[in-house]
Coordinates of C-alpha atoms in Angstrom, one line a residue:
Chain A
X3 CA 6.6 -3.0 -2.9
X4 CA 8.9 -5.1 -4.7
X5 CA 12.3 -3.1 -5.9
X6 CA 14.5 -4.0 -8.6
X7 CA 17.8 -5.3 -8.2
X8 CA 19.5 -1.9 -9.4
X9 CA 17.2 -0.2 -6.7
X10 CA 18.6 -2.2 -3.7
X11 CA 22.6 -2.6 -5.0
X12 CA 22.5 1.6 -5.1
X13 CA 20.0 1.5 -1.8
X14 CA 22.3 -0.6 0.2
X15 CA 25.6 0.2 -1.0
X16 CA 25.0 3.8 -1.8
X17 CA 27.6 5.8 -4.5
X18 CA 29.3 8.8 -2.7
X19 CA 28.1 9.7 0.1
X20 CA 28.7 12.7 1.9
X21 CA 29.5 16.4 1.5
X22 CA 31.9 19.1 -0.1
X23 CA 32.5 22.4 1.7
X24 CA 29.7 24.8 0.4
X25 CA 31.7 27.7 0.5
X26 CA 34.4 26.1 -1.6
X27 CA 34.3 27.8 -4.8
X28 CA 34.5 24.6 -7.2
X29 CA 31.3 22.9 -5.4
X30 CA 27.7 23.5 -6.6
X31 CA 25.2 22.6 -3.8
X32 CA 22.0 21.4 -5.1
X33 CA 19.1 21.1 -2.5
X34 CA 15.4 20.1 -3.6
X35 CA 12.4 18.3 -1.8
X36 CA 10.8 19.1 1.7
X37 CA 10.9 17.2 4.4
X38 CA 7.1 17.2 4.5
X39 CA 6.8 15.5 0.9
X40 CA 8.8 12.7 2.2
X41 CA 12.2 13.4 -0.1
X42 CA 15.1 16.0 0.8
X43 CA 18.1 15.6 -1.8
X44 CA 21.2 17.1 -1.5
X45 CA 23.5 16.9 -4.8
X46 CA 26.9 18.1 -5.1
X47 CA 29.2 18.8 -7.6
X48 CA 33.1 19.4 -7.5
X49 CA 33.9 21.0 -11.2
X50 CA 37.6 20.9 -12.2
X51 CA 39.6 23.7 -14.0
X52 CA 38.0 22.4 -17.0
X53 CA 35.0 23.1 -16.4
X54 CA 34.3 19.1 -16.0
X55 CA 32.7 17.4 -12.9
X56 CA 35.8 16.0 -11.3
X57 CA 33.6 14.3 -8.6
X58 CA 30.1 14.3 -7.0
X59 CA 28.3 13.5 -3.3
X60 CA 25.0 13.5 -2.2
X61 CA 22.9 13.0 1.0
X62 CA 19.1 11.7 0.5
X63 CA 15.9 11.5 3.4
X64 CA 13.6 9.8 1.3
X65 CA 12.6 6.2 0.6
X66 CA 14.7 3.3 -1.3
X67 CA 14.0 4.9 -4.7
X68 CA 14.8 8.2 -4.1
X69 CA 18.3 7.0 -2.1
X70 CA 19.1 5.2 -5.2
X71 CA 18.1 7.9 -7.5
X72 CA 20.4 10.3 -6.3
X73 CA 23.1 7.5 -5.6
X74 CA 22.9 6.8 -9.4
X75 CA 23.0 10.3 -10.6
X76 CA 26.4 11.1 -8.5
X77 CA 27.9 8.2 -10.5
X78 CA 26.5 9.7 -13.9
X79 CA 27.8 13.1 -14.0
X80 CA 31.1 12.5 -13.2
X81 CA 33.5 13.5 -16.1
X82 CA 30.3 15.5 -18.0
X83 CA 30.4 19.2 -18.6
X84 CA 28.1 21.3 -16.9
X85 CA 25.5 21.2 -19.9
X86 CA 26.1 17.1 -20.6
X87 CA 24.9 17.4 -16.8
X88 CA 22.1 19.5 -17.2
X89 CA 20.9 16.8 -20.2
X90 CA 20.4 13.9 -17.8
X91 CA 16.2 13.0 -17.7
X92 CA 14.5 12.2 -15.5
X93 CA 13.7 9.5 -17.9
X94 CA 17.0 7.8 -18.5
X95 CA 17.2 7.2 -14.4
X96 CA 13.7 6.0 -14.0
X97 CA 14.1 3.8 -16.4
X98 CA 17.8 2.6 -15.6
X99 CA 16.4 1.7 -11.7
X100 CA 13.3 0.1 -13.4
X101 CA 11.0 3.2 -11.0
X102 CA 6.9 2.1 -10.6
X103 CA 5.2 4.6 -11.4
X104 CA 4.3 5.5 -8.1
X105 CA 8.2 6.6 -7.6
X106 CA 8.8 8.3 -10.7
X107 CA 8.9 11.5 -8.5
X108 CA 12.5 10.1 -7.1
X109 CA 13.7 10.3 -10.8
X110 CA 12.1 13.9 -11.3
X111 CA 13.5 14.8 -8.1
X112 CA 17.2 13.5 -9.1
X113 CA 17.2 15.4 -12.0
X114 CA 16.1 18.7 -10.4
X115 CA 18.9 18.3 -8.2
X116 CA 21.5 18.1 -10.7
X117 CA 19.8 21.3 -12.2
X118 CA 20.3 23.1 -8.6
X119 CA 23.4 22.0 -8.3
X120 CA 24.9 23.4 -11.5
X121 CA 22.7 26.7 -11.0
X122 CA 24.4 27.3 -7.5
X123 CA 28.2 26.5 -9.3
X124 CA 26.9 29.5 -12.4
X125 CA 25.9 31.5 -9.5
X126 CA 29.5 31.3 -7.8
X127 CA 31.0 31.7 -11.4
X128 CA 29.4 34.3 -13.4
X129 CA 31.6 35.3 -16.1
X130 CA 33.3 31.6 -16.4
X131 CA 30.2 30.2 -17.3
X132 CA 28.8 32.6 -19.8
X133 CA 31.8 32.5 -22.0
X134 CA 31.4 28.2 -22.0
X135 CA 27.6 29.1 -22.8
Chain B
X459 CA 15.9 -18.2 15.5
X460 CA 14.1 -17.5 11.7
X461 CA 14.3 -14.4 9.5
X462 CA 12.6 -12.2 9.0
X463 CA 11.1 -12.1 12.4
X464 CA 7.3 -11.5 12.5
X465 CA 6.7 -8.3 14.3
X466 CA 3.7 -7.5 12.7
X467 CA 0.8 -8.4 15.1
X468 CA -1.6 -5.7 14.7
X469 CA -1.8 -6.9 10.7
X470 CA -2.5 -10.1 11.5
X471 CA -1.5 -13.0 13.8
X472 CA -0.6 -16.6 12.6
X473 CA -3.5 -19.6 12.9
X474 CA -2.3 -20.7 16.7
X475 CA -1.6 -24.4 15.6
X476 CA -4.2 -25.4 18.5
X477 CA -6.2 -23.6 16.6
X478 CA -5.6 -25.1 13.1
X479 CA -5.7 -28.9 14.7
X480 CA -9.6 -27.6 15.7
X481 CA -10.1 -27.3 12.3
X482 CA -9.1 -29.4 9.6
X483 CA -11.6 -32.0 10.6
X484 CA -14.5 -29.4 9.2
X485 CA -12.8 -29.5 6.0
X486 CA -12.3 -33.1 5.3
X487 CA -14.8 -35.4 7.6
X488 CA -17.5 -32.7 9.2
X489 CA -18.3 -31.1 6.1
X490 CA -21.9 -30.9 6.7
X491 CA -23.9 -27.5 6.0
X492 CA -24.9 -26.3 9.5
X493 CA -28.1 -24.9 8.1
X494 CA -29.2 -28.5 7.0
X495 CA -31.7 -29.6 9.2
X496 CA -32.6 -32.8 7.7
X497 CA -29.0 -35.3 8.7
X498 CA -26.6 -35.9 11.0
X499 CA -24.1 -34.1 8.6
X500 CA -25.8 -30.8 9.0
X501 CA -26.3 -31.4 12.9
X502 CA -22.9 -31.9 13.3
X503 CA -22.4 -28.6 11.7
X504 CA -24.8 -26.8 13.5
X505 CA -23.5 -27.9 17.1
X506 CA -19.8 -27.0 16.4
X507 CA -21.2 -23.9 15.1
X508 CA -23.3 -23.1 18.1
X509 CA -20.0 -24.7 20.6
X510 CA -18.0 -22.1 19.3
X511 CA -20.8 -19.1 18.8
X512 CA -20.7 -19.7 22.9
X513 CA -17.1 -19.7 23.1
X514 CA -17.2 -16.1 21.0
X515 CA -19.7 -15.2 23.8
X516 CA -18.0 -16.0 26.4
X517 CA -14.8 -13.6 25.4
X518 CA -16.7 -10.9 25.4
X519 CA -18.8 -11.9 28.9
X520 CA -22.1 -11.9 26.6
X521 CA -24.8 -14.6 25.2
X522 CA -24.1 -16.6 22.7
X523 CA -27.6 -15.5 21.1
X524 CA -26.2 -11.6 20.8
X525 CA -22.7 -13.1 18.7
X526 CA -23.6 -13.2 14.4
X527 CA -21.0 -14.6 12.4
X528 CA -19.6 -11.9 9.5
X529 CA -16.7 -12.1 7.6
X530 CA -14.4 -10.3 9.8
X531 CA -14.2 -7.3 10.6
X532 CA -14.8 -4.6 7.6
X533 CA -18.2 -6.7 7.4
X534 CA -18.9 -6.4 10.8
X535 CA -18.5 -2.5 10.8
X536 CA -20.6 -2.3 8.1
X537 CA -23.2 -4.1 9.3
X538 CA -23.1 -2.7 13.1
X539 CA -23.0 1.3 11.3
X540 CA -25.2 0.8 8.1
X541 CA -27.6 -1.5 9.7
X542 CA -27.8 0.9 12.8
X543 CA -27.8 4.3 10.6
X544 CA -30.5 2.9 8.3
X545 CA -32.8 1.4 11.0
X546 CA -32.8 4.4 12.6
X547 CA -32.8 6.9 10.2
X548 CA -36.7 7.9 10.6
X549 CA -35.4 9.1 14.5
X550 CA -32.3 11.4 12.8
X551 CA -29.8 11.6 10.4
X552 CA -26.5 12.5 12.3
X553 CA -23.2 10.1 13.0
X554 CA -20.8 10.7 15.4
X555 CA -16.9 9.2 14.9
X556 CA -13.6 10.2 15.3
X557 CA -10.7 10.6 12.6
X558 CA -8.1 8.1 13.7
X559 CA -10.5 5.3 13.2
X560 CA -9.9 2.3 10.6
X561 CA -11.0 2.8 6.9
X562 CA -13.5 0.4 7.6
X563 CA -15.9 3.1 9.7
X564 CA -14.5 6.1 7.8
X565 CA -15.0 4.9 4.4
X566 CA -18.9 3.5 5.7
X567 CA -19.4 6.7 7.0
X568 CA -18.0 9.1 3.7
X569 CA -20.9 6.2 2.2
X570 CA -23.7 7.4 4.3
X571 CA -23.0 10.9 4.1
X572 CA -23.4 10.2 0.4
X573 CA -26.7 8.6 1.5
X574 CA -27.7 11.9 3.1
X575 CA -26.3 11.4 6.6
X576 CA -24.8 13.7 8.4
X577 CA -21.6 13.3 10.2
X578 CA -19.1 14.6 12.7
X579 CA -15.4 13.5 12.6
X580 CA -13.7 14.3 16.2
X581 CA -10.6 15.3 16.7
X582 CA -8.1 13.1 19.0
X583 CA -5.8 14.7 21.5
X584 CA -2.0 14.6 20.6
X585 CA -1.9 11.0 23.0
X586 CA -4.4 10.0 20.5
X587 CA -7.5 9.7 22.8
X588 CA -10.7 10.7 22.4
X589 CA -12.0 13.9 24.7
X590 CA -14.9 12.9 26.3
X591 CA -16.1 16.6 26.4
X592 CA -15.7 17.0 22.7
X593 CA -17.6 14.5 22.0
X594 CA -21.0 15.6 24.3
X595 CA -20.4 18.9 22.5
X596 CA -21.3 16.9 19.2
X597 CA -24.3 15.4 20.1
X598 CA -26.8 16.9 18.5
X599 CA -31.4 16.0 19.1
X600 CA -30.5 14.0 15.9
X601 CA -27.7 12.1 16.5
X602 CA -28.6 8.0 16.3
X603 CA -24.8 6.8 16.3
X604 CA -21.7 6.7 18.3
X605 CA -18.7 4.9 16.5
X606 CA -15.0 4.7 18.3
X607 CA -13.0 2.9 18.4
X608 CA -11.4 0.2 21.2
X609 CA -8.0 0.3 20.2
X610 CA -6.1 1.8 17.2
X611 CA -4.6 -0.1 14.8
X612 CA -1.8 1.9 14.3
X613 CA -0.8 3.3 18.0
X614 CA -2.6 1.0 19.9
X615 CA -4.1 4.0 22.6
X616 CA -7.3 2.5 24.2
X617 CA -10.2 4.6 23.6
X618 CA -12.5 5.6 26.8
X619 CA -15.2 3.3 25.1
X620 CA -16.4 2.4 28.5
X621 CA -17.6 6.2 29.6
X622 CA -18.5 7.0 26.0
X623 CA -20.9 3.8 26.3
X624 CA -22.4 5.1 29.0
X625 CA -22.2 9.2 27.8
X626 CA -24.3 7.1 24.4
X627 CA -26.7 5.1 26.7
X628 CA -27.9 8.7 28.6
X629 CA -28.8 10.0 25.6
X630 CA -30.3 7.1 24.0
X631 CA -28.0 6.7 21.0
X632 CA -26.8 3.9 19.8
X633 CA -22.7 3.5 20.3
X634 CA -21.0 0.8 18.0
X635 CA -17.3 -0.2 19.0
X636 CA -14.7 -1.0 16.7
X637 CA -13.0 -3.3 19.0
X638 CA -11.0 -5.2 16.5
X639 CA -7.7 -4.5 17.8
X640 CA -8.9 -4.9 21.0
X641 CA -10.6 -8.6 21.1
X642 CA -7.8 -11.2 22.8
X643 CA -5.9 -8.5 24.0
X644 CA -8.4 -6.5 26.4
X645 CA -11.0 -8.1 28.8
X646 CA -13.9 -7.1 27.2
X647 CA -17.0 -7.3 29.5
X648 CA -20.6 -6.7 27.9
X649 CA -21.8 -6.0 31.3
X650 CA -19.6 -3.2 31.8
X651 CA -19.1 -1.9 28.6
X652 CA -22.8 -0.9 27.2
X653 CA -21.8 -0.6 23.7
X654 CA -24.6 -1.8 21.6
X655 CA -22.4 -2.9 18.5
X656 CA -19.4 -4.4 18.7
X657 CA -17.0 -6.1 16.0
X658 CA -14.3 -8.4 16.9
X659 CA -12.5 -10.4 13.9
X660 CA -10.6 -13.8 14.4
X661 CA -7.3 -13.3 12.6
X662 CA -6.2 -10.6 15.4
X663 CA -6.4 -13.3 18.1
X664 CA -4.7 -16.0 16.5
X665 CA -7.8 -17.7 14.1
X666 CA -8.4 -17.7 10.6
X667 CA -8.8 -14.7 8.2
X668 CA -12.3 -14.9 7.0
X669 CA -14.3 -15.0 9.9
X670 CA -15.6 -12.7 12.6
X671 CA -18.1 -11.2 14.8
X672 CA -20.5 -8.6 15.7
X673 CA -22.2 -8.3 18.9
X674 CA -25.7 -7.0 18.9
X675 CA -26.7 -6.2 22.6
X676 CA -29.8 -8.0 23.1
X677 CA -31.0 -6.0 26.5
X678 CA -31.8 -3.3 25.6
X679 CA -32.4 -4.8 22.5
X680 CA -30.5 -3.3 19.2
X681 CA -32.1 -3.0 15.6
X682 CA -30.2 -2.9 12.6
X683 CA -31.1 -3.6 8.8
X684 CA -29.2 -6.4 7.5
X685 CA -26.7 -5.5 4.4
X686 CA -26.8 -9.2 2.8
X687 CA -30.0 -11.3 2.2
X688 CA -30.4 -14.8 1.0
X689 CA -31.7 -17.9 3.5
X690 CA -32.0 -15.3 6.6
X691 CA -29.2 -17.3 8.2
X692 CA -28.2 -16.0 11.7
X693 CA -31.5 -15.1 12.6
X694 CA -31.9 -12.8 9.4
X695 CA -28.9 -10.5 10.4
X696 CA -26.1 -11.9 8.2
X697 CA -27.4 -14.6 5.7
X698 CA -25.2 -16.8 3.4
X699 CA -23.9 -19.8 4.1
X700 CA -21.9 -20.5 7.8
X701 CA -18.1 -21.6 7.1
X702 CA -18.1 -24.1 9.8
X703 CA -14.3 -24.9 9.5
X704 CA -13.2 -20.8 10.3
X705 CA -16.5 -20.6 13.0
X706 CA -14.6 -23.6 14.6
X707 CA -11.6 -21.8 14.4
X708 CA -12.4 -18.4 15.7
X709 CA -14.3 -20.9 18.9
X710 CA -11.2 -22.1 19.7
X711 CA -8.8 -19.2 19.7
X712 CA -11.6 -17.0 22.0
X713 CA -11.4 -20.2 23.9
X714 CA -7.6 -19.5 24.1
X715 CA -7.8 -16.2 24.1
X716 CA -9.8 -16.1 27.4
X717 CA -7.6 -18.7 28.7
X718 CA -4.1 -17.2 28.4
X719 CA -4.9 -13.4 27.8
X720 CA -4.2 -12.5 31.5
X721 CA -0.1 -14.6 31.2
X722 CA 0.5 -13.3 27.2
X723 CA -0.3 -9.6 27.9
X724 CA 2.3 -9.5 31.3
X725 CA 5.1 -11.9 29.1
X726 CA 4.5 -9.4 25.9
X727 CA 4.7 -5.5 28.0
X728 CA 7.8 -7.0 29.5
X729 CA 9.2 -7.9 25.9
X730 CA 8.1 -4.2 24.7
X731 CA 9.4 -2.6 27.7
X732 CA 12.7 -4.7 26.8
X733 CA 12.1 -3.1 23.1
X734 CA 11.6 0.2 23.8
X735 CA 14.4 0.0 26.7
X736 CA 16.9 -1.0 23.9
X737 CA 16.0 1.6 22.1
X738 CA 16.1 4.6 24.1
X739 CA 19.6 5.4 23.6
X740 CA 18.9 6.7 19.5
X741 CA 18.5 10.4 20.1
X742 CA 15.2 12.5 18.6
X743 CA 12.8 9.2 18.7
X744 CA 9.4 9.7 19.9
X745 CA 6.5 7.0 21.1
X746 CA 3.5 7.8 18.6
X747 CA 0.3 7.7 21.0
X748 CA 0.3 7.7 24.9
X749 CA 2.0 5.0 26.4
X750 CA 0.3 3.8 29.4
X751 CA -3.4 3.4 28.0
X752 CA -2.4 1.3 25.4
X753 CA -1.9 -2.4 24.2
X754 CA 1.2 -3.9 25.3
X755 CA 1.6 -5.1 21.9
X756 CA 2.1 -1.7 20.3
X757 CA 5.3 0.4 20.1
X758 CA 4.7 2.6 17.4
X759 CA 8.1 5.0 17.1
X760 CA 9.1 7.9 15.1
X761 CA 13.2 8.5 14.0
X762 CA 13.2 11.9 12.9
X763 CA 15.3 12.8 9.7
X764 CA 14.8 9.0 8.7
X765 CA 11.9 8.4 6.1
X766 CA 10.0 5.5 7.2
X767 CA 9.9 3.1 4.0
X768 CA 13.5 3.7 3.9
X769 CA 13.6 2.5 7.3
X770 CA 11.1 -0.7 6.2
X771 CA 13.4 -1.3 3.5
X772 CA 16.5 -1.3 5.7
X773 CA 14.8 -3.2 8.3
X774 CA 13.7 -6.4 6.1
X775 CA 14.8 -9.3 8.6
X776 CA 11.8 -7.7 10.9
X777 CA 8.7 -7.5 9.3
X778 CA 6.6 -4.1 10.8
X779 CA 4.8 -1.9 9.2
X780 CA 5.5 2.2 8.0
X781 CA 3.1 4.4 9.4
X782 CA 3.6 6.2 6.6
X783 CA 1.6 5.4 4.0
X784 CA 4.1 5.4 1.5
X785 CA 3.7 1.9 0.0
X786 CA 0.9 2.7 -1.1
X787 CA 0.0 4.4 -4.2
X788 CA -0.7 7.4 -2.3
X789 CA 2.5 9.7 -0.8
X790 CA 0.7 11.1 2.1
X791 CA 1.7 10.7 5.4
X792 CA -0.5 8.8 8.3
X793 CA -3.6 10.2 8.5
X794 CA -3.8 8.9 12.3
X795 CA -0.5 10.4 13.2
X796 CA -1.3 13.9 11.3
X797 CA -4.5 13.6 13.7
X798 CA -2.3 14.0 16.7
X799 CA -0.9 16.8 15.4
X800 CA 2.3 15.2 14.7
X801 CA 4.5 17.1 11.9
X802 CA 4.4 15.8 8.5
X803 CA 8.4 14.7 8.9
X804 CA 7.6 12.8 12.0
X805 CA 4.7 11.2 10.3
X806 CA 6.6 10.1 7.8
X807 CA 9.3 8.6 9.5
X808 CA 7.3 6.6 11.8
X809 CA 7.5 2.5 12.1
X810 CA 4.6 -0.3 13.8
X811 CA 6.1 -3.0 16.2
X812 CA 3.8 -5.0 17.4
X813 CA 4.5 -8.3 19.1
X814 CA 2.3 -11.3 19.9
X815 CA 1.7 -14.8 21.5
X816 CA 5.2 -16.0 19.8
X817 CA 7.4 -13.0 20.3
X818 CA 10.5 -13.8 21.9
X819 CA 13.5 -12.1 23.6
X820 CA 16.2 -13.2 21.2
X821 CA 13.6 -11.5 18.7
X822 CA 13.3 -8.4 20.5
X823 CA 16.7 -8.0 21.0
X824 CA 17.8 -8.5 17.3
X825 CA 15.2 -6.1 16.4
X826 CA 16.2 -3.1 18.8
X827 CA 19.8 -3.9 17.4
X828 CA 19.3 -3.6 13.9
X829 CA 16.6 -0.8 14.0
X830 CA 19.3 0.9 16.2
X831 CA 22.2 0.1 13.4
X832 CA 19.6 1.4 10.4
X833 CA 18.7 4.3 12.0
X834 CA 22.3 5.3 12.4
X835 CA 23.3 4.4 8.8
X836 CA 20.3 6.1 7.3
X837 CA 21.2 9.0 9.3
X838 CA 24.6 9.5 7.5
X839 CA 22.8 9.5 4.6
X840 CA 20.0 12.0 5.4
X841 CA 21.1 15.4 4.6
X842 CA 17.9 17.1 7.3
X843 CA 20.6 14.8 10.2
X844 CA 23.1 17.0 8.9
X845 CA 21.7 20.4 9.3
X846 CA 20.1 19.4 12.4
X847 CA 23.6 18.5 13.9
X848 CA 24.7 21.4 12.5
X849 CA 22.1 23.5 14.4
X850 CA 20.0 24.1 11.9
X851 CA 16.4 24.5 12.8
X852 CA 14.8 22.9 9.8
X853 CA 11.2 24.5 10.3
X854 CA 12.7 28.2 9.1
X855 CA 14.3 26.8 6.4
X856 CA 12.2 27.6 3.1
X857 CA 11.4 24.1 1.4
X858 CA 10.5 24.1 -2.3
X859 CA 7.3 21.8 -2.0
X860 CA 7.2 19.5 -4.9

């Protein structure tokens, strides 16, 4: 399969890589995929006092596409509130990493994490987030 | 040394240039149709045809008269199980295989089972062989065909083809062998091994794509229905026109293959035993079939908690192949390494080595280096590494299946 050129800069030198604390209160942990599908994501998100992503990591099992997926949304959210977050589509990444259509699943699977990620940050911050919704 | 390095053997194997040098004059100067009986041209033809037809033979310890040209091997399957299943039919209507065969025999037998067939799919044990027993449990009054395999394309296990010829020949069915991965890399013996079908292909032993071979034991002799007609060419078996120039070459690398079988298989376990050896420092890697009854060419490997087109991808100055099947259009996993019962993550993360006739140590040893190096990096990046190093057990934890 032949991958674009966005595809193998993000595959081989990957955005932010790694891993907050998960029991840090500012971190939202966002885990989708199964290992028996092929794709595992892990997204996470550091949100400052301002209620703005301050900084982002991730950890992918999956092929090229999905690596470079995720490494491409951990560049995207940074400085975005929680809800410019949650408006990233599946979409915009697929079609910013040129994604065959066999690997549009990578993109879907990108943007889920994002979603997970900022549901486990509301879950750790119930009233703060209400009053900004 | 070149990049990438072609580790890829079980695919396909280069023309040998001995080889090549055999053919080219059948392209330019002996162009002649073998089947033209009336000039030299034809003759010509016909005697390189018939030189290399006994060459063929010979590999395989059989007469030249029981070798018809197909193809190559997808042809030859179809021939041996279609022509045998529809010959036969009027005796009974049930197939025997197993489910880590090639495409080639499964997808021909889904196609007779559409015909009206009837067909049992064994199961292989978790090395990836056949169980002898299972299979006489399968035989049914009305079974009229035994496919397996020689050796599989993807793991490389050697089947028992040689008792399940004989367990075929007691109960009078007829027993076609698959032994495409085998041809040029395991003495085959007609005398030994009663199979009544047999395909070989030339592009797996160093010939040319195009061209191979089925074998249609002669004593006792085999019926099957031909699946192309025209001018009845090879005795009414296989007719359309012989492509002298790739018979020539597939002559000449059985020729070769016969010759320097014995010497290639000791020089290529050493350089797989090197490959494995270099690689058996990467913690939770596991050998994908068993390893003693197998090719020495094959080293099929899974890296758990590393996806295996991830691993292609990182891995492009080798060429192998992913044992997943994620290339493709489809997501699933091997369907030959979910037959040993291996788990869907380990099927996924699995990779094909196999070396050949040019395979050398510099190559080897690059290759366990930088598989070793990938591995690790891809590792950092996989978030199941992490739990696992964290003591997770990833098999309770509750994955959201997408």
């Amino acid at each position: 399969m032949a991958y674009s050129d966005k595809v193998i800069d993000h595959y081989e030198n990957p955005r932010n890589v790694g891993s907050f604390d998960k029991g840090d209160d500012s971190i939202g942990t966002g885990m989708v995929g199964a290992p028996a599908c092929g794709d595992v994501m892990k997204l996470q998100i550091k949100v400052g006092a301002d209620g703005r992503i301050e900084d982002a990591r991730f950890k992918t099992y999956g092929c090229g596409s999905a690596i470079a997926s995720s490494s491409l949304v951990t560049e995207w959210v940074k400085g975005k509130t929680l809800d410019e977050a949650a408006g990233i589509k599946n979409t915009q990444i697929a079609e910013e990493l040129s994604l065959p259509p066999v690997k549009i699943h990578c993109s879907i699977l990108a943007e889920d994490a994002i979603k997970a990620a900022i549901d486990d940050y509301k879950k750790k911050h119930p009233l703060k987030t209400e009053k900004a919704a | 040394m070149r990049l990438p390095i072609y580790l890829d053997y079980s695919a396909t194997t280069p023309v040998d240039p001995r080889v090549a040098g055999k053919m080219i004059p059948y392209l330019t100067e002996f162009f002649g149709n073998p089947a033209s009986r009336s000039h030299a041209f034809g003759w010509k033809a016909e005697e390189a045809v018939e030189e290399a037809r006994g060459h063929v033979a010979a590999l395989v310890n059989a007469d030249p008269k029981e070798i018809v040209w197909t193809s190559g091997a997808t042809e030859g399957n179809n021939l041996a199980i279609k022509g045998a299943a529809h010959f036969y039919k009027t005796k009974g209507k049930h197939l025997i295989t197993q489910k880590t065969e090639h495409k080639a025999v499964l997808d021909t037998f889904r196609e007779l089972e559409r015909q009206g067939f009837e067909a049992t799919y064994l199961d292989v044990k978790p090395d990836g062989l056949v169980e002898i027993e299972d299979l006489k449990k399968a035989i049914r009054p009305d079974t009229i065909l035994v496919s397996i395999m020689m050796v599989n394309n993807e793991i490389g296990v050697i089947q028992p083809v040689w008792e399940i010829a004989e367990l075929c020949k007691q109960h009078g069915i007829i027993f076609h062998c698959d032994a495409v991965q085998g041809g040029g890399r395991v003495e085959i013996d007609m005398s030994k091994l009663k199979a009544d079908l047999l395909t070989i292909t030339a592009h797996k032993m160093y010939g040319p794509k195009g061209i191979g071979a089925l074998y249609v034991r002669r004593k006792p002799r085999v019926r099957i229905e031909a699946q192309i007609h025209g001018g009845g060419h090879e005795r009414g078996f296989r007719s359309g026109t012989l492509a002298t120039h790739q018979i020539v070459g597939f002559g000449e690398a059985a020729r070769l293959a016969k010759l320097e079988m014995a010497t290639d298989n000791e020089r290529i376990r050493t350089l797989r035993d090197r490959l494995l050896d270099g690689l058996s420092d990467v913690e939770e890697m596991y050998v994908n079939g068993d390893l003693e009854r197998r090719i020495p060419h094959n080293l099929n490997v899974s890296f758990n908690f590393v996806e295996g087109e991830s691993l292609i991808m990182a891995v492009k100055d080798i060429a192998v192949s992913s044992g997943s099947a994620c290339t493709s259009a489809s997501l699933e996993p091997s369907y030959v390494l979910r037959a040993l019962g291996r788990s869907d993550e380990l099927a996924h993360s699995s990779i094909r080595i196999t070396l050949g006739r040019f395979t050398t140590r510099e190559e080897v040893d690059y290759a366990a280096d930088l598989i070793k190096r990938k591995v690790a990096k891809l590792r950092e990046l996989s978030p199941l590494w992490e739990m696992h190093k964290d003591g997770i057990d990833l098999n309770t934890v509750q994955w959201a299946a997408h």
